[in-house]
Every structure is written in structure tokens, then in C-alpha cells.
Amino acid sequence: MNAIDLLKKDHETVKHLLAQISATNDTSAKKRTELLDKIEMELTVHTALEEEILYPAFKQAGKKQEEKMYFEAKEEHRTVDSMVLPDLKKTKPDSVEFSGRVKVLKELIEHHIEEEETEMFPDALNILGKRHLEELGVQMQTRQKELKASLQRKAA
Ligand SMILES: [Fe+2]
Ligand SMILES: [Fe+2]
């Protein structure tokens, strides 16, 4: 599987989980916590794959325009990982505040996914080429397994 197809598959998983958590209300605290844990796990692994493997290759092969996209995308990751998600985890799942924060998380991630899929990934295909993306996809699959295993060990 090439790197872009793998990342797009993750996007579908995350979008599905976000739709599920958005459909909950303050009477389903347990379900919210479970879904939030899953979202966090998926995002942590996905973001690591992008930042360790695709993004550096993209920046290196690109020019100024790609460098700009690289920093913008990293900034969006940082907003979610170090601000929105940690705040949401501290929010009581049986509160209305939780719903508001979920909505913002969902909007941020959907916007980010949209930009990756319509701007960065087509550009990456262009400048990196199919063969290179295949190689990166192989690296990603190995790294994905390692990261998931280590997160599951931590959670256990
Ligand atoms: Fe991303
Ligand atoms: Fe992504």
C-alpha cells in the first residue's frame, strides 16, 4: 500500500470515530470516554507516521511552497495534540462543555484532513512519485505496528 492510501485509510477511521463521538450526548459518559481513547490512539499513531515519514520527505523534495505547507500542517497537528485534545481529556464527559469541545476538535481535524487530501497529498504524489510513495508506505506499515503495540502496552 502506498503512503497516501495508508494515510487516507486512517483519515476514514478517524472521521468515523469523530462522527460517532459527535452523536453521543451527556448521558453516555462511558461511551464518550471509550471513543475519546480510541481517537487519541489513532491520532497519535497517524500524526507520528506523517511527521516521521511523509512530511520530511515532502519537505525535502519540495520547494518554498511545500515548506510552507509542511509548517502549516505541523502547526495544526500541534494545536490538536497539545491543546484541544488534552483539554478535552480533562473535560467531564457528562458535561455540555464536552460537546462543544468535541465539535471544535471535529472541525479542526476535518479541515486538516481536507487540506492534506486536496493539497498536500496530490502535490506529494507529483514531487515524490509513485515508487517513492510505495517505499514510504512500507516503512509506515512497520512503524504503525510498532507504535500501536507500544501504545497498547502503555494502556494495559
Ligand atoms: Fe496530518
Ligand atoms: Fe493526516
mmCIF file of C-alpha atoms and ligand atoms in Angstrom:
data_model
loop_
_atom_site.group_PDB
_atom_site.id
_atom_site.type_symbol
_atom_site.label_atom_id
_atom_site.label_comp_id
_atom_site.label_asym_id
_atom_site.label_seq_id
_atom_site.Cartn_x
_atom_site.Cartn_y
_atom_site.Cartn_z
ATOM 1 C CA MET A 1 0.000 0.000 0.000
ATOM 2 C CA ASN A 2 1.413 3.412 -0.832
ATOM 3 C CA ALA A 3 1.902 6.033 1.873
ATOM 4 C CA ILE A 4 -1.002 8.195 0.727
ATOM 5 C CA ASP A 5 -3.506 5.345 0.573
ATOM 6 C CA LEU A 6 -2.464 4.248 4.050
ATOM 7 C CA LEU A 7 -2.894 7.752 5.489
ATOM 8 C CA LYS A 8 -6.257 8.195 3.739
ATOM 9 C CA LYS A 9 -7.463 4.950 5.271
ATOM 10 C CA ASP A 10 -6.525 6.335 8.717
ATOM 11 C CA HIS A 11 -8.442 9.516 7.880
ATOM 12 C CA GLU A 12 -11.591 7.488 7.240
ATOM 13 C CA THR A 13 -11.166 5.703 10.573
ATOM 14 C CA VAL A 14 -10.730 8.976 12.465
ATOM 15 C CA LYS A 15 -13.643 10.675 10.687
ATOM 16 C CA HIS A 16 -15.866 7.730 11.548
ATOM 17 C CA LEU A 17 -14.857 7.881 15.231
ATOM 18 C CA LEU A 18 -15.439 11.651 15.302
ATOM 19 C CA ALA A 19 -18.898 11.185 13.815
ATOM 20 C CA GLN A 20 -19.647 8.577 16.473
ATOM 21 C CA ILE A 21 -18.483 10.732 19.380
ATOM 22 C CA SER A 22 -20.399 13.720 17.990
ATOM 23 C CA ALA A 23 -23.584 11.666 18.009
ATOM 24 C CA THR A 24 -23.304 10.989 21.772
ATOM 25 C CA ASN A 25 -24.781 13.208 24.471
ATOM 26 C CA ASP A 26 -24.041 13.892 28.130
ATOM 27 C CA THR A 27 -25.896 10.747 29.241
ATOM 28 C CA SER A 28 -23.344 8.466 27.598
ATOM 29 C CA ALA A 29 -20.191 9.342 29.514
ATOM 30 C CA LYS A 30 -18.688 5.848 29.316
ATOM 31 C CA LYS A 31 -19.092 5.653 25.550
ATOM 32 C CA ARG A 32 -17.558 9.107 25.195
ATOM 33 C CA THR A 33 -14.502 8.126 27.210
ATOM 34 C CA GLU A 34 -14.031 4.932 25.184
ATOM 35 C CA LEU A 35 -14.344 6.772 21.883
ATOM 36 C CA LEU A 36 -12.008 9.525 23.024
ATOM 37 C CA ASP A 37 -9.356 6.958 23.956
ATOM 38 C CA LYS A 38 -9.669 5.387 20.507
ATOM 39 C CA ILE A 39 -9.462 8.771 18.780
ATOM 40 C CA GLU A 40 -6.368 9.666 20.770
ATOM 41 C CA MET A 41 -4.681 6.380 19.885
ATOM 42 C CA GLU A 42 -5.480 6.686 16.175
ATOM 43 C CA LEU A 43 -4.344 10.307 16.031
ATOM 44 C CA THR A 44 -1.126 9.698 17.932
ATOM 45 C CA VAL A 45 -0.074 6.929 15.560
ATOM 46 C CA HIS A 46 -1.264 8.725 12.438
ATOM 47 C CA THR A 47 0.443 12.011 13.295
ATOM 48 C CA ALA A 48 3.676 10.205 14.098
ATOM 49 C CA LEU A 49 3.603 8.423 10.719
ATOM 50 C CA GLU A 50 3.108 11.712 8.932
ATOM 51 C CA GLU A 51 5.696 13.659 10.907
ATOM 52 C CA GLU A 52 8.334 10.930 10.909
ATOM 53 C CA ILE A 53 7.913 9.626 7.374
ATOM 54 C CA LEU A 54 5.809 11.542 4.849
ATOM 55 C CA TYR A 55 6.256 15.151 5.903
ATOM 56 C CA PRO A 56 10.094 15.176 5.962
ATOM 57 C CA ALA A 57 10.247 13.509 2.524
ATOM 58 C CA PHE A 58 7.718 16.025 1.218
ATOM 59 C CA LYS A 59 9.622 18.999 2.591
ATOM 60 C CA GLN A 60 12.943 17.704 1.333
ATOM 61 C CA ALA A 61 11.711 17.043 -2.196
ATOM 62 C CA GLY A 62 9.771 20.283 -2.386
ATOM 63 C CA LYS A 63 10.449 23.979 -2.638
ATOM 64 C CA LYS A 64 9.212 27.007 -0.721
ATOM 65 C CA GLN A 65 5.535 26.217 -1.280
ATOM 66 C CA GLU A 66 5.976 22.725 0.194
ATOM 67 C CA GLU A 67 7.928 24.099 3.117
ATOM 68 C CA LYS A 68 5.038 26.428 3.866
ATOM 69 C CA MET A 69 2.518 23.577 3.716
ATOM 70 C CA TYR A 70 4.786 21.488 5.923
ATOM 71 C CA PHE A 71 4.889 24.075 8.704
ATOM 72 C CA GLU A 72 1.184 24.834 8.473
ATOM 73 C CA ALA A 73 0.278 21.161 8.752
ATOM 74 C CA LYS A 74 2.655 20.637 11.690
ATOM 75 C CA GLU A 75 1.090 23.613 13.435
ATOM 76 C CA GLU A 76 -2.361 22.093 13.003
ATOM 77 C CA HIS A 77 -1.094 18.827 14.481
ATOM 78 C CA ARG A 78 0.346 20.727 17.424
ATOM 79 C CA THR A 79 -2.914 22.561 18.060
ATOM 80 C CA VAL A 80 -4.799 19.288 18.289
ATOM 81 C CA ASP A 81 -2.159 17.257 20.139
ATOM 82 C CA SER A 82 -1.042 19.776 22.707
ATOM 83 C CA MET A 83 -4.134 21.884 23.210
ATOM 84 C CA VAL A 84 -7.520 20.690 22.015
ATOM 85 C CA LEU A 85 -7.128 17.001 22.806
ATOM 86 C CA PRO A 86 -5.540 17.420 26.270
ATOM 87 C CA ASP A 87 -8.271 19.932 27.203
ATOM 88 C CA LEU A 88 -10.974 17.573 26.028
ATOM 89 C CA LYS A 89 -9.474 14.754 28.078
ATOM 90 C CA LYS A 90 -9.729 16.946 31.172
ATOM 91 C CA THR A 91 -13.369 17.789 30.454
ATOM 92 C CA LYS A 92 -16.102 15.850 32.245
ATOM 93 C CA PRO A 93 -17.681 13.538 29.657
ATOM 94 C CA ASP A 94 -21.127 14.067 31.192
ATOM 95 C CA SER A 95 -20.989 17.828 30.620
ATOM 96 C CA VAL A 96 -22.302 20.051 27.849
ATOM 97 C CA GLU A 97 -18.851 21.646 27.674
ATOM 98 C CA PHE A 98 -17.590 18.301 26.373
ATOM 99 C CA SER A 99 -19.932 18.539 23.362
ATOM 100 C CA GLY A 100 -18.612 21.984 22.483
ATOM 101 C CA ARG A 101 -15.028 20.824 22.647
ATOM 102 C CA VAL A 102 -15.785 17.730 20.555
ATOM 103 C CA LYS A 103 -17.307 19.963 17.909
ATOM 104 C CA VAL A 104 -14.159 22.081 17.711
ATOM 105 C CA LEU A 105 -11.925 19.012 17.598
ATOM 106 C CA LYS A 106 -14.017 17.554 14.772
ATOM 107 C CA GLU A 107 -13.940 20.778 12.768
ATOM 108 C CA LEU A 108 -10.195 21.210 13.161
ATOM 109 C CA ILE A 109 -9.430 17.654 12.142
ATOM 110 C CA GLU A 110 -11.826 17.650 9.212
ATOM 111 C CA HIS A 111 -10.295 20.868 7.928
ATOM 112 C CA HIS A 112 -6.798 19.453 8.314
ATOM 113 C CA ILE A 113 -7.716 16.200 6.536
ATOM 114 C CA GLU A 114 -9.339 18.140 3.718
ATOM 115 C CA GLU A 115 -6.166 20.184 3.179
ATOM 116 C CA GLU A 116 -3.938 17.137 3.246
ATOM 117 C CA GLU A 117 -6.106 15.229 0.803
ATOM 118 C CA THR A 118 -6.722 18.068 -1.653
ATOM 119 C CA GLU A 119 -3.429 19.972 -1.454
ATOM 120 C CA MET A 120 -0.546 18.179 0.192
ATOM 121 C CA PHE A 121 -1.115 14.597 -0.967
ATOM 122 C CA PRO A 122 -1.649 15.398 -4.667
ATOM 123 C CA ASP A 123 1.469 17.569 -4.523
ATOM 124 C CA ALA A 124 3.371 14.783 -2.744
ATOM 125 C CA LEU A 125 2.410 12.344 -5.493
ATOM 126 C CA ASN A 126 3.709 14.827 -8.002
ATOM 127 C CA ILE A 127 7.063 15.555 -6.438
ATOM 128 C CA LEU A 128 7.823 12.191 -4.824
ATOM 129 C CA GLY A 129 6.387 9.859 -7.436
ATOM 130 C CA LYS A 130 4.623 6.532 -7.108
ATOM 131 C CA ARG A 131 7.707 4.419 -6.410
ATOM 132 C CA HIS A 132 8.942 6.563 -3.567
ATOM 133 C CA LEU A 133 5.446 6.629 -2.059
ATOM 134 C CA GLU A 134 5.347 2.833 -2.184
ATOM 135 C CA GLU A 135 8.638 2.670 -0.265
ATOM 136 C CA LEU A 136 7.367 5.148 2.311
ATOM 137 C CA GLY A 137 4.193 3.082 2.630
ATOM 138 C CA VAL A 138 6.226 0.001 3.515
ATOM 139 C CA GLN A 139 8.138 1.963 6.176
ATOM 140 C CA MET A 140 4.852 3.286 7.534
ATOM 141 C CA GLN A 141 3.287 -0.149 7.916
ATOM 142 C CA THR A 142 6.228 -1.324 10.026
ATOM 143 C CA ARG A 143 6.239 1.830 12.124
ATOM 144 C CA GLN A 144 2.452 1.702 12.547
ATOM 145 C CA LYS A 145 2.661 -1.792 14.048
ATOM 146 C CA GLU A 146 5.424 -0.751 16.453
ATOM 147 C CA LEU A 147 3.600 2.370 17.604
ATOM 148 C CA LYS A 148 0.274 0.590 18.112
ATOM 149 C CA ALA A 149 1.948 -2.189 20.079
ATOM 150 C CA SER A 150 3.777 0.239 22.339
ATOM 151 C CA LEU A 151 0.647 2.328 22.984
ATOM 152 C CA GLN A 152 -1.354 -0.792 23.802
ATOM 153 C CA ARG A 153 1.359 -1.889 26.237
ATOM 154 C CA LYS A 154 1.175 1.520 27.912
ATOM 155 C CA ALA A 155 -2.618 1.398 28.145
ATOM 156 C CA ALA A 156 -2.616 -2.098 29.653
HETATM 157 FE FE FE B 1 -1.991 15.382 9.414
HETATM 158 FE FE FE B 2 -3.436 13.009 8.025
#
